[in-house]
XYZ file of C-alpha atoms in Angstrom:
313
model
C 81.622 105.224 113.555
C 80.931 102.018 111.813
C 81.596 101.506 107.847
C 78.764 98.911 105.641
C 80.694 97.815 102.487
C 77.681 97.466 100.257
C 78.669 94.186 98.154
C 76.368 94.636 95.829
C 77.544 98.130 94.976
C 81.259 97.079 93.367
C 79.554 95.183 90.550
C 80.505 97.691 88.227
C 84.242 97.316 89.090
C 84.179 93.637 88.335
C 82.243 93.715 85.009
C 85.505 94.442 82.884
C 86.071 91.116 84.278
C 82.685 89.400 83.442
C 82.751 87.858 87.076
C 79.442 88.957 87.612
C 77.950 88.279 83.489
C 75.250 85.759 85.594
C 72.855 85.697 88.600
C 74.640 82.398 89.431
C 78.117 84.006 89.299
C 77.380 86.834 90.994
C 75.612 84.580 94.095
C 78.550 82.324 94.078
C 81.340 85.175 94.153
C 79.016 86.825 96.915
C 79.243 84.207 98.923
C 82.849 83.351 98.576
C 83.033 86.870 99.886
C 81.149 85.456 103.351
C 83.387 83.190 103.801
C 86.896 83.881 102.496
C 88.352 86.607 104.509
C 91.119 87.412 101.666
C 88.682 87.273 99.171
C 86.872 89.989 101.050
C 89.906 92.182 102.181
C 90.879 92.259 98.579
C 87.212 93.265 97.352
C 86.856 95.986 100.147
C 90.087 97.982 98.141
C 87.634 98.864 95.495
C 84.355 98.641 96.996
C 81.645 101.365 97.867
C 81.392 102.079 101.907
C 78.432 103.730 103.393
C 78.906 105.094 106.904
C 77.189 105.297 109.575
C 77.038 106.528 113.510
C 75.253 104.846 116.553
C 73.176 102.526 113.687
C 72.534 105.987 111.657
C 73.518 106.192 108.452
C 75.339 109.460 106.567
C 72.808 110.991 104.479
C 72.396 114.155 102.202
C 69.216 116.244 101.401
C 68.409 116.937 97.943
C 64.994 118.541 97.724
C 62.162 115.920 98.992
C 64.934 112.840 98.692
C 67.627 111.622 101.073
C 70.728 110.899 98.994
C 73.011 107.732 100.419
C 76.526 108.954 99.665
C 79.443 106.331 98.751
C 82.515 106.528 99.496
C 85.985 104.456 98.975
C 87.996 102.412 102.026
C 91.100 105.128 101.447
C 88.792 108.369 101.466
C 86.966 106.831 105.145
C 90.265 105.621 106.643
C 91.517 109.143 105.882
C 88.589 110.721 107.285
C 87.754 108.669 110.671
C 91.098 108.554 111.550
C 90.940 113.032 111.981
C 87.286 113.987 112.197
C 84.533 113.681 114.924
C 81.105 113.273 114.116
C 80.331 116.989 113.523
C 83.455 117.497 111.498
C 82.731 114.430 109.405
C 79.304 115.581 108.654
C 80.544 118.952 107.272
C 83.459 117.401 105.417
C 80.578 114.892 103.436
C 78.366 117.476 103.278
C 75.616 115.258 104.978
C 73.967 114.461 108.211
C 73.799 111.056 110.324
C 69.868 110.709 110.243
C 67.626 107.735 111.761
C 67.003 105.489 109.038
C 63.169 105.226 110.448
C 62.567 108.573 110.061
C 64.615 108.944 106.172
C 63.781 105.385 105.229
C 60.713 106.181 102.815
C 62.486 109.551 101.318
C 64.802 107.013 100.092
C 65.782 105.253 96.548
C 64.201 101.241 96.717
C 68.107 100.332 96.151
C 69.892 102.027 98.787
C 66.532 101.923 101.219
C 66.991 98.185 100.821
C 70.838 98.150 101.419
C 71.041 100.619 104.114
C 68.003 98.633 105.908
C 70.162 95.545 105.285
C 73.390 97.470 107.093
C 71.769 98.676 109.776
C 70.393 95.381 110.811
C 73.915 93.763 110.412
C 75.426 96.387 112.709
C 72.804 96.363 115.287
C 73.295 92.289 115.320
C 77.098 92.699 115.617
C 76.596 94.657 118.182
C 74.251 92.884 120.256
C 75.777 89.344 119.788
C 79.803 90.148 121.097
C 79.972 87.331 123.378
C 79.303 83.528 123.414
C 75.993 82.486 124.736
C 77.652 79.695 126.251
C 81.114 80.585 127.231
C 80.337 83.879 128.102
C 83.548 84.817 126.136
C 83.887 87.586 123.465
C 83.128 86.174 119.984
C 84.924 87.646 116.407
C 83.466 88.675 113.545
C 84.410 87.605 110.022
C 86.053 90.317 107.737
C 82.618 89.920 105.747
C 80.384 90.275 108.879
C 78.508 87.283 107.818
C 79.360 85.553 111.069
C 80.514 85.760 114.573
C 83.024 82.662 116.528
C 83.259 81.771 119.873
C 87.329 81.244 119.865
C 87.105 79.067 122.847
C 84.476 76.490 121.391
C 84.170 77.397 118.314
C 81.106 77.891 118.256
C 79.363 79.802 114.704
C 76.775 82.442 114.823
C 74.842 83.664 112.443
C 72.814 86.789 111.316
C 68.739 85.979 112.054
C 65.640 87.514 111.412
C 62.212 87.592 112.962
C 59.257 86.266 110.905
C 56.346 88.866 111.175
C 53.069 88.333 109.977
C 51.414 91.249 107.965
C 47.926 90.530 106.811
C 45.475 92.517 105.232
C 41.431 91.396 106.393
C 38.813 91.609 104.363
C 35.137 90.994 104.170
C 35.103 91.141 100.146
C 33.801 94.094 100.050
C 35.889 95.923 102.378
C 39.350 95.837 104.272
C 40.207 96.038 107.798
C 42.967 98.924 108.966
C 44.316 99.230 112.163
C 46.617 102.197 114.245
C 49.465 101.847 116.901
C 49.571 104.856 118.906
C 53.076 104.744 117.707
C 52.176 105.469 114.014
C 52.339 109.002 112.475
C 49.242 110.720 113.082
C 46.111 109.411 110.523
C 47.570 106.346 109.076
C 46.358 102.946 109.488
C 47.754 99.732 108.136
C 47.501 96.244 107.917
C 48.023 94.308 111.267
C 50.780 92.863 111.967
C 52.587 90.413 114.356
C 55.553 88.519 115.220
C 55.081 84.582 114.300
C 55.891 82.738 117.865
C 57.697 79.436 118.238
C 55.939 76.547 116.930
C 53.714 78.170 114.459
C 53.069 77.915 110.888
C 52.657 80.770 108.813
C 48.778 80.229 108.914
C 48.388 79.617 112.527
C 50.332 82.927 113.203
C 47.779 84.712 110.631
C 44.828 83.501 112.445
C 46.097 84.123 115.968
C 46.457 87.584 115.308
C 43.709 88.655 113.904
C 41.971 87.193 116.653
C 43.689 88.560 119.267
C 44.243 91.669 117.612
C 40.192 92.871 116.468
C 38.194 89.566 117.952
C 37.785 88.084 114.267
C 38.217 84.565 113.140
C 40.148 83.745 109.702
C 38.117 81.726 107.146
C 40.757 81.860 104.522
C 44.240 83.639 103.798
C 46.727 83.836 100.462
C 50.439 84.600 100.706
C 51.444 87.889 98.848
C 54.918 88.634 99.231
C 57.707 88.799 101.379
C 60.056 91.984 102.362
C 63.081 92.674 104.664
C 62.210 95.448 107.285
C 65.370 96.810 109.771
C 62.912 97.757 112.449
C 62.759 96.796 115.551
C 65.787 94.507 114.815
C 65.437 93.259 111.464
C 61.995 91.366 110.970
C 61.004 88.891 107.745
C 57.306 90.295 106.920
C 55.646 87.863 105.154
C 52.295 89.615 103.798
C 48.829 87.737 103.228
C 45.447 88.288 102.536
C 42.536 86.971 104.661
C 38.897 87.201 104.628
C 36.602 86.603 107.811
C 33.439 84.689 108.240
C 30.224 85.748 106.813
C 28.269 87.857 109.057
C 30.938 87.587 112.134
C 32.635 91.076 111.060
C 32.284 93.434 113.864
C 35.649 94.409 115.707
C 36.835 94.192 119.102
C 39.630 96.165 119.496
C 42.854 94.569 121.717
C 43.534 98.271 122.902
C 46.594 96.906 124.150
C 48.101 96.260 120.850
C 46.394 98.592 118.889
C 45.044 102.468 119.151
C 42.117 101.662 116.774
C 40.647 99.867 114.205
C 38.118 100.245 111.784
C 36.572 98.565 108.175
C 37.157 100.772 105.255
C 35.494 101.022 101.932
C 37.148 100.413 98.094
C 36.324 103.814 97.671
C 37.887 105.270 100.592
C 40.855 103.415 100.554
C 41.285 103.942 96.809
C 41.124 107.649 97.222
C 43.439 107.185 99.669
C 46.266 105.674 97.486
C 46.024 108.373 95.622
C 46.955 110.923 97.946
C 50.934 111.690 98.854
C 51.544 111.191 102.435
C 49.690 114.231 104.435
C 52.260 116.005 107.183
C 49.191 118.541 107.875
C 46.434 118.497 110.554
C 42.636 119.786 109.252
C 40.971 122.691 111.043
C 38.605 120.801 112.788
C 41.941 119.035 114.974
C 41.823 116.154 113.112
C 44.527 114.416 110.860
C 43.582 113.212 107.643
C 43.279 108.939 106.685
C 46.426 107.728 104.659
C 48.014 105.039 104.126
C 51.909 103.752 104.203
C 53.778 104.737 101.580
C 55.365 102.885 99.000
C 57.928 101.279 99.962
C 56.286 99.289 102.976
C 54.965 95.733 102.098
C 51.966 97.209 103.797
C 51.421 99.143 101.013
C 51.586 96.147 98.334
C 49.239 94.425 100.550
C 46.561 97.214 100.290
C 47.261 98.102 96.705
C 46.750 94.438 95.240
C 42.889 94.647 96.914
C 41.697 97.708 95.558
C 42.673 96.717 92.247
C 41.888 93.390 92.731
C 39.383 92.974 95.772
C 37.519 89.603 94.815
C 40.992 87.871 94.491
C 40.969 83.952 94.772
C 41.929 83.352 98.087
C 42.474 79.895 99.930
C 41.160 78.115 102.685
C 43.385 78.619 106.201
């Protein structure tokens, strides 16, 4: 079992105190947190836990929404210290589900804490020795770093930059399919940035590679935090293609299709909740990615907003 103390959570505890009465305040006693290991053990009396088992977090069903339970340091103590997993799970009335498959039936606030938690854990657990001693390192009370005791050498949480970009041709957008999506939805392509690359060389790379087209210009969107496969940085853009040079070649190892889409069709589509059914003809009906994915944002902004000013690569 492995507990997340979500910092963020215990502001209510602290505002009889008006520690947290600014964003400044807040950051700075946040980040004393990282790095004072008092400071933290102290916090952790009266903070909110969630917990979670092999990188799955506790998790109760309440009609079509997963509800992220919190619980105190006593009441988890008490409880881990009697109960296996399947007597935990009927004690908090919950289950321990894959955050992949409950992420979008979440809440945006604990989807975005329990995303950063389980991307925490899974780096704890993959980074327990020194890369160059070889030795076993420690974590921090916090869990903001890990140290090599016999160099003392400091490692830190990272994430991988991924590229998410939506292609158009200004009057329609490119969507694309890993075999490994749910059946009938396409997004926008994506890829991790490689060493050495700017954000617009790693745009323009995969496009190509990824349908054969080249990138005339691009616009940064947004950013977003996503746990999976081991906590990525997408960093979202928009790109159109060259005049006339629009017709895809498919990497069909990266990708299970690709295809251009109309404002109509993909407006339609936005409209529509996120179909779990197959038609009668065998066939599974075009949607998109719901809501919470950056993906989402990305396609969103260009059907209400297609002609957007967009800048050279």
């Amino acid at each position: 079992m492995s507990l997340y103390c979500g910092i963020t959570r215990r502001r209510k505890s602290f505002w009889c105190c008006r520690l947290l009465s600014t964003y400044v305040t807040k950051t700075r006693y946040l980040s004393e947190l990282k790095e004072d290991d008092d400071a933290c053990k102290k916090a952790q009396q009266t903070g909110a836990f969630y917990l979670f088992h092999n990188l799955a977090p506790l998790l109760q069903k309440s009609e079509h929404q997963y509800l992220a339970p919190q619980h105190s340091l006593l009441e988890l103590e008490r409880l881990l210290a009697s109960l296996q997993k399947p007597e935990m799970e009927t004690e908090l009335k919950g289950s321990f589900i894959g955050l992949r498959k409950a992420l979008f039936q979440l809440n945006v606030k604990d989807a975005s804490l329990l995303s950063t938690a389980q991307a925490l854990l899974r780096w704890h657990d993959a980074h327990q020795f020194c890369s160059r001693s070889g030795q076993p390192t420690k974590k921090n009370v916090a869990g903001s770093k890990r140290v090599c005791p016999s160099n003392k050498i400091i490692y830190y949480p990272q994430m991988t930059p991924v590229v998410i970009t939506l292609v158009s041709d200004g009057t329609r957008c490119l969507l694309a399919r890993q075999s490994s999506f749910p059946k009938g939805m396409y997004s926008a392509l994506a890829g991790f940035c490689d060493i050495g690359e700017s954000l617009e060389e790693a745009v323009r790379r995969e496009v190509a590679e990824e349908v054969g087209l080249e990138v005339e210009r691009l616009q940064y969107s947004a950013s977003q935090h996503w746990p999976f496969p081991n906590g990525a940085l997408m960093i979202a853009c928009h790109a159109t293609v060259k005049p006339g040079q629009t017709e895809i070649q498919v990497n069909l190892r990266e990708l299970e299709a690709a295809a251009w889409f109309s404002h109509d069709e993909v407006a339609t589509a936005l409209r529509k909740d996120n179909p779990s059914y197959q038609q009668q003809n065998g066939a599974f009906p075009f949607w998109l990615p719901p809501k919470l994915a950056i993906a989402h944002q990305l396609i969103k902004e260009w059907v209400e907003k297609p002609t957007c000013s967009i800048l050279p690569a």
